[in-house]
Amino acid sequence: YAFPRPLVSQRLVASATDTTAPPSVPDYATLTYGRPWDFEDGSLCGIDQWGNKPEFLRNRKVEKGILSFDVTQDPWFIWGDMWGQVSATSQKVAIDLERFPVLEMRVRQSVPAAKWELYGRVGNSSSLLSYNFDVTGSGWQRVRVDLRQEARWQGVLSAFRIDPTQGVANAHIEIDWVRLLAVTMAEQNAVETIGHPSAPAAKIALAVPTGPSVVGSKQAVT
């Protein structure tokens, strides 16, 4: 909405011919291996280990770019060699959390709510980093975890593990993609409003410039 004078508004509609797409966010797998962990090629995207016991993670398959399996109790899968049990990893793992701090996944679970867990091994350390979070709902959803800010993880991971629906008796899991993103938190200043509103804003719209940003610089958002 444009406001040429007080209390008068006019809705501005974007041109139907505007096909400008937002810039893609760099992710660890694409930059390191040349392809994302999205299962679109029908492969298992280099996952090296599956489950503590065969019955904990069953019926594993990739169809139409979706990884799916049935789980119970203690299911997990790992990129890298977490305990020295893998003779040769599919792809060497070196996830620098300073550069790729945000985990993002598009997932679906058959249960209404479940706890998911993450584990990471830094270098050759004998101890593991861990973090758990709740996933609520049985529809497709995007899960986002800041591994540095929320999980307080640091270092370079030599192995990365995801435990879907930990402790659940039985569930069916589908995963569209897994990304470790090269993003960082933005600093938000106070929001200013014109006049004297009697209640907080129900919705705030932001218009972000699409041009390149210079590291260390400040950029205004309206």
XYZ file of N, CA and C in Angstrom:
666
model
N 0.838 -1.185 0.000
C 0.000 0.000 0.000
C 0.878 1.242 0.000
N 0.515 2.226 -0.818
C 1.195 3.516 -0.831
C 0.307 4.529 -0.113
N 0.907 5.435 0.628
C 0.162 6.434 1.384
C 0.599 7.833 0.935
N -0.029 8.366 -0.151
C 0.363 9.689 -0.660
C -0.040 10.819 0.270
N -1.057 10.621 1.101
C -1.472 11.636 2.064
C -2.169 10.933 3.233
N -2.314 11.557 4.329
C -2.875 10.895 5.517
C -4.242 10.273 5.260
N -4.430 9.055 5.768
C -5.706 8.349 5.780
C -6.229 7.977 4.401
N -5.390 8.050 3.376
C -5.785 7.628 2.036
C -4.789 6.573 1.569
N -5.284 5.435 1.155
C -4.382 4.366 0.727
C -4.797 3.836 -0.628
N -3.835 3.316 -1.346
C -4.089 2.722 -2.646
C -3.268 1.457 -2.747
N -3.916 0.359 -3.079
C -3.210 -0.905 -3.163
C -2.381 -0.969 -4.442
N -1.130 -1.415 -4.300
C -0.238 -1.555 -5.443
C -0.090 -3.036 -5.757
N -0.416 -3.450 -6.979
C -0.353 -4.846 -7.376
C 0.890 -5.069 -8.220
N 1.643 -6.111 -7.888
C 2.857 -6.409 -8.642
C 2.512 -6.821 -10.063
N 3.389 -6.485 -10.988
C 3.174 -6.834 -12.389
C 3.183 -8.337 -12.575
N 2.254 -8.835 -13.403
C 2.169 -10.275 -13.646
C 3.374 -10.776 -14.423
N 4.095 -9.884 -15.082
C 5.263 -10.285 -15.868
C 6.539 -10.289 -15.041
N 6.436 -9.907 -13.775
C 7.619 -9.874 -12.919
C 7.934 -11.287 -12.457
N 8.973 -11.884 -13.000
C 9.337 -13.267 -12.668
C 10.608 -13.326 -11.840
N 10.965 -12.226 -11.200
C 12.191 -12.195 -10.408
C 12.086 -13.163 -9.242
N 13.003 -14.087 -9.145
C 13.005 -15.073 -8.067
C 13.967 -14.620 -6.976
N 13.656 -14.929 -5.723
C 14.575 -14.560 -4.652
C 15.896 -15.311 -4.808
N 16.998 -14.726 -4.393
C 18.287 -15.407 -4.537
C 18.334 -16.660 -3.676
N 18.964 -17.711 -4.188
C 19.076 -18.951 -3.430
C 20.102 -18.784 -2.316
N 19.851 -19.462 -1.213
C 20.755 -19.386 -0.068
C 21.792 -20.503 -0.187
N 23.080 -20.209 -0.075
C 24.101 -21.257 -0.172
C 23.909 -22.317 0.912
N 24.045 -23.589 0.545
C 23.947 -24.668 1.527
C 25.177 -25.561 1.443
N 25.454 -26.256 2.529
C 26.694 -27.028 2.664
C 26.842 -28.088 1.569
N 25.818 -28.910 1.350
C 25.943 -30.020 0.414
C 26.183 -29.537 -1.009
N 25.444 -28.513 -1.436
C 25.601 -28.016 -2.798
C 26.988 -27.435 -3.024
N 27.478 -26.649 -2.063
C 28.787 -26.032 -2.217
C 29.921 -27.047 -2.092
N 29.725 -28.093 -1.280
C 30.798 -29.066 -1.025
C 30.812 -30.206 -2.029
N 29.626 -30.746 -2.342
C 29.552 -31.937 -3.187
C 28.971 -31.668 -4.576
N 28.503 -30.453 -4.805
C 27.967 -30.121 -6.110
C 26.501 -30.433 -6.296
N 25.837 -30.955 -5.257
C 24.407 -31.228 -5.334
C 23.819 -31.196 -3.920
N 22.580 -30.760 -3.779
C 21.981 -30.649 -2.442
C 21.527 -31.998 -1.905
N 21.245 -32.040 -0.620
C 20.654 -33.224 0.003
C 19.141 -33.137 -0.181
N 18.661 -33.359 -1.428
C 17.233 -33.240 -1.704
C 16.630 -34.515 -2.296
N 17.434 -35.561 -2.495
C 16.966 -36.879 -2.933
C 16.331 -36.866 -4.323
N 16.499 -35.760 -5.066
C 15.864 -35.648 -6.372
C 16.441 -36.626 -7.387
N 17.686 -37.043 -7.200
C 18.303 -37.971 -8.154
C 18.024 -39.427 -7.804
N 17.187 -39.672 -6.783
C 16.843 -41.039 -6.395
C 17.828 -41.705 -5.461
N 18.919 -40.999 -5.128
C 19.929 -41.572 -4.235
C 19.618 -41.221 -2.785
N 20.430 -41.759 -1.871
C 20.298 -41.493 -0.445
C 21.190 -40.339 0.000
N 21.704 -39.577 -0.958
C 22.473 -38.354 -0.697
C 23.661 -38.574 0.229
N 24.317 -39.709 0.098
C 25.557 -39.935 0.826
C 25.411 -40.295 2.292
N 24.211 -40.618 2.774
C 24.032 -41.014 4.179
C 24.796 -42.307 4.416
N 25.603 -42.345 5.491
C 26.526 -43.463 5.716
C 26.014 -44.541 6.674
N 25.166 -44.196 7.616
C 24.697 -45.173 8.598
C 23.213 -44.993 8.858
N 22.547 -46.133 9.156
C 21.099 -46.127 9.340
C 20.720 -46.941 10.575
N 20.176 -46.295 11.589
C 19.526 -46.977 12.700
C 20.425 -47.787 13.608
N 20.000 -47.897 14.844
C 20.736 -48.680 15.827
C 20.493 -50.175 15.636
N 19.266 -50.527 15.240
C 18.896 -51.904 14.935
C 18.037 -51.893 13.675
N 18.054 -52.992 12.900
C 17.271 -53.008 11.652
C 15.793 -52.719 11.871
N 15.237 -53.169 13.001
C 13.808 -52.960 13.233
C 13.470 -51.517 13.603
N 14.470 -50.716 13.960
C 14.203 -49.330 14.339
C 13.965 -48.424 13.127
N 14.487 -48.803 11.973
C 14.309 -48.012 10.755
C 14.125 -48.977 9.591
N 12.880 -49.048 9.067
C 12.510 -50.080 8.097
C 11.915 -49.455 6.826
N 11.831 -50.294 5.783
C 11.155 -49.919 4.528
C 11.694 -48.614 3.944
N 12.994 -48.478 3.971
C 13.630 -47.250 3.480
C 13.588 -47.203 1.954
N 13.174 -46.048 1.398
C 13.141 -45.899 -0.051
C 13.122 -44.425 -0.423
N 13.482 -44.147 -1.671
C 13.400 -42.801 -2.228
C 12.525 -42.875 -3.471
N 11.424 -42.111 -3.473
C 10.524 -42.049 -4.608
C 10.124 -40.604 -4.875
N 10.237 -40.185 -6.129
C 9.860 -38.837 -6.543
C 10.511 -37.764 -5.671
N 11.773 -37.969 -5.352
C 12.525 -36.986 -4.586
C 12.202 -36.945 -3.106
N 11.514 -37.961 -2.579
C 11.158 -38.012 -1.161
C 11.778 -39.253 -0.523
N 12.526 -39.052 0.550
C 13.041 -40.160 1.348
C 11.979 -40.534 2.374
N 11.615 -41.826 2.462
C 10.614 -42.259 3.422
C 11.047 -43.557 4.095
N 10.569 -43.768 5.314
C 10.852 -44.993 6.055
C 9.913 -45.082 7.255
N 9.819 -46.287 7.830
C 9.049 -46.526 9.051
C 10.021 -46.631 10.215
N 9.632 -46.074 11.375
C 10.549 -46.021 12.516
C 9.863 -46.484 13.798
N 10.697 -46.834 14.753
C 10.242 -47.129 16.101
C 11.392 -46.912 17.070
N 11.095 -46.460 18.257
C 12.018 -46.341 19.383
C 13.222 -45.445 19.124
N 14.284 -45.977 18.472
C 15.548 -45.246 18.372
C 16.063 -45.231 16.929
N 15.364 -44.537 16.023
C 15.830 -44.461 14.628
C 16.795 -43.296 14.430
N 17.731 -43.462 13.531
C 18.616 -42.356 13.193
C 19.324 -42.629 11.872
N 19.879 -41.567 11.296
C 20.754 -41.718 10.135
C 21.858 -40.679 10.238
N 23.029 -41.013 9.661
C 24.249 -40.226 9.884
C 24.969 -39.964 8.567
N 25.383 -38.712 8.407
C 26.380 -38.378 7.396
C 27.733 -38.375 8.087
N 28.706 -39.159 7.572
C 30.026 -39.222 8.177
C 30.191 -40.439 9.070
N 31.322 -40.510 9.738
C 31.671 -41.640 10.607
C 31.681 -41.156 12.053
N 30.621 -41.444 12.788
C 30.471 -40.900 14.128
C 31.250 -41.685 15.185
N 31.374 -43.008 14.994
C 32.018 -43.832 16.027
C 33.176 -44.675 15.495
N 33.693 -44.386 14.319
C 34.777 -45.184 13.770
C 34.329 -46.541 13.289
N 33.063 -46.672 12.893
C 32.521 -47.962 12.463
C 32.371 -48.071 10.952
N 32.633 -46.977 10.226
C 32.438 -46.976 8.777
C 33.790 -47.140 8.092
N 33.896 -48.162 7.245
C 35.183 -48.420 6.583
C 35.546 -47.296 5.619
N 34.553 -46.782 4.917
C 34.785 -45.665 3.995
C 33.490 -44.875 3.860
N 33.532 -43.607 4.200
C 32.328 -42.774 4.089
C 32.039 -42.456 2.630
N 30.759 -42.229 2.338
C 30.372 -41.883 0.968
C 30.984 -40.552 0.554
N 30.980 -39.606 1.491
C 31.527 -38.277 1.233
C 32.155 -37.757 2.518
N 33.355 -37.252 2.445
C 33.989 -36.698 3.632
C 33.149 -35.548 4.167
N 32.927 -35.549 5.484
C 32.085 -34.532 6.112
C 32.957 -33.566 6.908
N 32.796 -32.289 6.649
C 33.492 -31.240 7.404
C 32.577 -30.012 7.403
N 31.595 -30.032 8.292
C 30.579 -28.980 8.348
C 31.038 -27.901 9.318
N 31.466 -26.770 8.789
C 31.919 -25.645 9.606
C 30.691 -24.885 10.107
N 30.402 -25.005 11.398
C 29.201 -24.376 11.946
C 29.283 -22.855 11.953
N 30.471 -22.320 11.845
C 30.609 -20.870 11.736
C 30.065 -20.390 10.389
N 30.223 -21.218 9.382
C 29.787 -20.858 8.032
C 28.386 -21.368 7.715
N 28.023 -22.544 8.235
C 26.718 -23.152 7.944
C 25.980 -23.442 9.259
N 25.469 -22.403 9.905
C 24.919 -22.582 11.252
C 23.458 -23.019 11.331
N 22.713 -22.943 10.222
C 21.270 -23.179 10.298
C 20.873 -24.462 9.571
N 20.229 -25.366 10.312
C 19.665 -26.586 9.734
C 18.223 -26.314 9.333
N 17.879 -26.701 8.114
C 16.501 -26.556 7.650
C 16.092 -27.850 6.958
N 14.896 -28.355 7.289
C 14.401 -29.600 6.712
C 12.922 -29.437 6.356
N 12.497 -30.078 5.288
C 11.062 -30.192 4.984
C 10.666 -31.636 5.251
N 9.804 -31.827 6.225
C 9.516 -33.175 6.720
C 8.008 -33.375 6.908
N 7.626 -34.637 7.020
C 6.264 -34.998 7.382
C 6.311 -36.257 8.236
N 5.547 -36.284 9.329
C 5.494 -37.428 10.224
C 4.044 -37.868 10.391
N 3.836 -39.161 10.650
C 2.476 -39.684 10.745
C 1.867 -39.507 12.127
N 2.625 -39.017 13.084
C 2.135 -38.815 14.447
C 1.898 -37.323 14.681
N 0.971 -36.978 15.601
C 0.653 -35.564 15.816
C 1.773 -34.759 16.455
N 2.636 -35.399 17.215
C 3.748 -34.685 17.863
C 4.838 -35.677 18.225
N 6.087 -35.246 18.122
C 7.213 -36.112 18.472
C 8.458 -35.275 18.715
N 9.349 -35.816 19.490
C 10.643 -35.175 19.743
C 11.655 -35.698 18.727
N 12.350 -34.784 18.087
C 13.446 -35.128 17.187
C 14.751 -34.742 17.867
N 15.827 -35.443 17.530
C 17.123 -35.165 18.141
C 18.197 -35.009 17.072
N 19.207 -34.214 17.398
C 20.365 -34.012 16.535
C 21.629 -34.334 17.313
N 22.606 -34.918 16.623
C 23.915 -35.173 17.228
C 24.998 -34.768 16.241
N 26.101 -34.274 16.764
C 27.236 -33.918 15.934
C 28.537 -34.294 16.622
N 29.494 -34.701 15.829
C 30.832 -34.993 16.356
C 31.792 -33.952 15.793
N 32.476 -33.262 16.675
C 33.450 -32.253 16.267
C 34.816 -32.906 16.146
N 35.368 -32.922 14.922
C 36.680 -33.521 14.698
C 36.735 -34.962 15.150
N 37.733 -35.293 15.969
C 37.888 -36.644 16.514
C 37.478 -36.724 17.981
N 36.673 -35.784 18.428
C 36.258 -35.741 19.830
C 35.522 -37.017 20.224
N 35.739 -37.461 21.456
C 35.064 -38.659 21.962
C 33.654 -38.343 22.468
N 33.341 -37.085 22.649
C 32.007 -36.681 23.100
C 31.231 -36.067 21.940
N 29.904 -36.129 22.031
C 29.048 -35.654 20.961
C 28.268 -34.418 21.392
N 28.018 -33.538 20.432
C 27.084 -32.447 20.647
C 25.675 -33.002 20.469
N 24.701 -32.494 21.203
C 23.332 -32.985 21.067
C 22.339 -31.854 21.252
N 21.172 -32.025 20.651
C 20.096 -31.039 20.780
C 18.795 -31.717 20.395
N 17.709 -31.451 21.120
C 16.409 -32.002 20.754
C 15.382 -30.884 20.622
N 14.379 -31.140 19.808
C 13.331 -30.157 19.550
C 12.046 -30.904 19.218
N 10.915 -30.244 19.394
C 9.611 -30.849 19.147
C 9.125 -30.515 17.745
N 8.571 -31.509 17.066
C 7.904 -31.317 15.787
C 6.428 -31.635 16.002
N 5.562 -30.654 15.763
C 4.131 -30.801 16.008
C 3.369 -30.744 14.697
N 2.451 -31.686 14.510
C 1.649 -31.725 13.292
C 2.077 -32.857 12.377
N 1.113 -33.343 11.571
C 1.389 -34.482 10.696
C 1.388 -34.096 9.214
N 1.323 -32.797 8.926
C 1.403 -32.351 7.536
C 2.821 -31.952 7.169
N 3.021 -31.655 5.891
C 4.329 -31.183 5.450
C 4.664 -29.864 6.143
N 5.876 -29.750 6.647
C 6.285 -28.526 7.317
C 7.793 -28.338 7.198
N 8.192 -27.084 7.312
C 9.609 -26.738 7.257
C 10.116 -26.531 8.674
N 11.119 -27.309 9.058
C 11.724 -27.235 10.383
C 13.044 -26.492 10.271
N 13.263 -25.537 11.152
C 14.473 -24.708 11.085
C 15.094 -24.615 12.467
N 16.384 -24.956 12.578
C 17.104 -24.924 13.851
C 18.417 -24.184 13.650
N 18.648 -23.154 14.440
C 19.922 -22.449 14.421
C 20.877 -23.199 15.357
N 21.820 -23.916 14.769
C 22.691 -24.791 15.559
C 23.640 -24.012 16.454
N 23.928 -22.770 16.111
C 24.814 -21.964 16.960
C 24.028 -21.224 18.033
N 22.923 -20.586 17.651
C 22.172 -19.779 18.608
C 21.286 -20.626 19.515
N 20.562 -21.585 18.943
C 19.629 -22.398 19.726
C 20.321 -23.591 20.382
N 21.077 -24.368 19.598
C 21.727 -25.567 20.133
C 23.057 -25.268 20.815
N 23.618 -24.069 20.577
C 24.913 -23.683 21.154
C 26.054 -24.584 20.682
N 25.984 -25.022 19.418
C 27.051 -25.847 18.853
C 28.134 -24.954 18.267
N 29.374 -25.455 18.307
C 30.502 -24.764 17.695
C 31.463 -25.798 17.129
N 32.296 -25.361 16.180
C 33.334 -26.230 15.647
C 33.026 -26.725 14.246
N 33.814 -27.720 13.797
C 33.658 -28.331 12.478
C 33.236 -29.784 12.678
N 32.059 -30.132 12.203
C 31.520 -31.478 12.404
C 32.130 -32.465 11.419
N 32.575 -33.605 11.930
C 33.035 -34.703 11.079
C 31.937 -35.739 10.883
N 30.839 -35.606 11.628
C 29.676 -36.481 11.476
C 28.443 -35.736 11.973
N 27.312 -35.961 11.292
C 26.069 -35.269 11.635
C 24.928 -36.274 11.602
N 24.163 -36.329 12.700
C 23.118 -37.350 12.852
C 21.761 -36.716 13.141
N 20.718 -37.289 12.538
C 19.341 -36.868 12.770
C 18.550 -38.061 13.289
N 17.843 -37.867 14.417
C 16.982 -38.896 15.005
C 15.527 -38.447 14.859
N 14.778 -38.967 13.891
C 13.374 -38.564 13.761
C 12.479 -39.314 14.744
N 11.517 -38.622 15.329
C 10.530 -39.184 16.264
C 11.159 -40.122 17.285
N 12.100 -39.603 18.042
C 12.807 -40.393 19.043
C 11.837 -40.885 20.127
N 11.874 -42.210 20.397
C 11.074 -42.793 21.467
C 9.640 -43.104 21.096
N 9.217 -42.827 19.869
C 7.843 -43.105 19.442
C 7.713 -44.583 19.088
N 6.568 -45.185 19.461
C 6.377 -46.621 19.234
C 6.432 -46.964 17.752
N 5.645 -46.252 16.928
C 5.646 -46.489 15.491
C 5.267 -45.209 14.759
N 5.985 -44.913 13.685
C 5.672 -43.728 12.888
C 6.218 -43.920 11.477
N 5.629 -43.182 10.542
C 6.121 -43.150 9.173
C 6.684 -41.759 8.918
N 7.893 -41.685 8.370
C 8.602 -40.428 8.176
C 8.850 -40.197 6.691
N 8.659 -38.959 6.251
C 9.014 -38.542 4.904
C 9.862 -37.275 4.995
N 10.930 -37.234 4.218
C 11.831 -36.080 4.215
C 12.053 -35.641 2.775
N 11.721 -34.383 2.511
C 11.872 -33.834 1.165
C 13.303 -33.378 0.924
N 13.871 -32.648 1.876
C 15.258 -32.207 1.759
C 15.806 -31.813 3.124
N 17.132 -31.817 3.209
C 17.869 -31.394 4.401
C 18.917 -30.394 3.945
N 18.977 -29.232 4.610
C 19.945 -28.209 4.223
C 20.659 -27.665 5.449
N 21.933 -27.396 5.293
C 22.706 -26.649 6.276
C 23.066 -25.335 5.601
N 22.450 -24.252 6.045
C 22.464 -22.993 5.313
C 23.532 -22.024 5.803
N 24.101 -21.297 4.855
C 25.075 -20.244 5.164
C 24.315 -18.944 5.369
N 23.628 -18.832 6.479
C 22.870 -17.629 6.815
C 23.238 -17.198 8.228
N 22.856 -15.985 8.568
C 23.117 -15.480 9.916
C 21.932 -14.651 10.365
N 21.789 -14.460 11.651
C 20.681 -13.691 12.186
C 20.871 -12.210 11.865
N 19.771 -11.539 11.541
C 19.805 -10.098 11.286
C 19.438 -9.355 12.561
N 20.038 -8.192 12.737
C 19.721 -7.373 13.905
C 18.506 -6.503 13.584
N 17.497 -6.569 14.443
C 16.264 -5.809 14.216
C 16.193 -4.624 15.160
N 16.001 -3.444 14.582
C 15.821 -2.249 15.390
C 14.334 -2.031 15.672
N 14.027 -0.980 16.400
C 12.641 -0.696 16.757
C 11.810 -0.377 15.522
N 10.530 -0.753 15.558
C 9.605 -0.451 14.476
C 8.887 0.858 14.790
N 8.914 1.793 13.841
C 8.265 3.088 14.042
C 6.917 3.115 13.344
N 5.936 3.762 13.958
C 4.617 3.909 13.345
C 4.230 5.378 13.311
N 3.397 5.740 12.333
C 2.933 7.123 12.196
C 1.667 7.317 13.029
N 1.568 8.420 13.731
C 0.379 8.684 14.537
C 0.496 8.049 15.908
N -0.643 7.776 16.505
C -0.679 7.212 17.850
C -1.589 5.994 17.869
N -1.095 4.847 17.396
C -1.944 3.647 17.364
C -2.301 3.192 18.780
N -3.519 2.681 18.916
C -3.987 2.241 20.230
C -3.664 0.789 20.514
N -3.163 0.072 19.515
C -2.834 -1.344 19.704
C -1.635 -1.687 18.837
N -0.891 -2.746 19.171
C 0.261 -3.136 18.337
C -0.184 -3.614 16.963
N 0.693 -3.498 16.013
C 0.373 -3.910 14.645
C 0.101 -5.411 14.590
N -0.931 -5.800 13.840
C -1.240 -7.218 13.671
C -0.320 -7.857 12.646
N 0.201 -7.051 11.714
C 1.068 -7.582 10.667
C 2.007 -6.492 10.198
N 3.251 -6.832 9.962
C 4.247 -5.893 9.461
C 4.803 -6.433 8.151
N 4.752 -5.643 7.089
C 5.273 -6.045 5.782
C 6.628 -5.393 5.560
N 7.572 -6.148 5.020
C 8.916 -5.650 4.763
C 9.214 -5.707 3.274
N 9.849 -4.675 2.766
C 10.312 -4.647 1.385
C 11.834 -4.663 1.410
N 12.412 -5.767 0.963
C 13.859 -5.955 1.056
C 14.509 -5.707 -0.298
N 15.535 -4.866 -0.375
C 16.239 -4.651 -1.647
C 16.817 -5.950 -2.184
N 16.800 -6.119 -3.509
C 17.287 -7.351 -4.116
C 18.732 -7.255 -4.584
N 19.339 -6.087 -4.441
C 20.723 -5.922 -4.886
C 21.704 -6.598 -3.953
N 22.971 -6.676 -4.336
C 23.985 -7.324 -3.487
C 24.263 -6.521 -2.228
N 24.618 -7.222 -1.170
C 24.967 -6.575 0.099
C 26.458 -6.748 0.347
N 27.061 -5.745 0.916
C 28.487 -5.782 1.223
C 28.675 -6.233 2.668
N 29.568 -7.188 2.876
C 29.820 -7.694 4.221
C 30.223 -6.552 5.152
N 29.571 -6.497 6.308
C 29.886 -5.468 7.289
C 29.101 -4.193 7.127
N 28.356 -4.068 6.029
C 27.587 -2.855 5.791
C 26.200 -2.991 6.394
N 25.484 -1.860 6.471
C 24.097 -1.845 6.939
C 23.190 -1.567 5.746
N 22.021 -2.216 5.762
C 21.089 -2.066 4.655
C 19.717 -1.731 5.227
N 19.073 -0.703 4.684
C 17.766 -0.285 5.180
C 16.674 -1.171 4.590
N 15.713 -1.538 5.424
C 14.548 -2.305 5.006
C 13.315 -1.519 5.378
N 12.394 -1.310 4.416
C 11.202 -0.495 4.692
C 9.987 -1.374 4.888
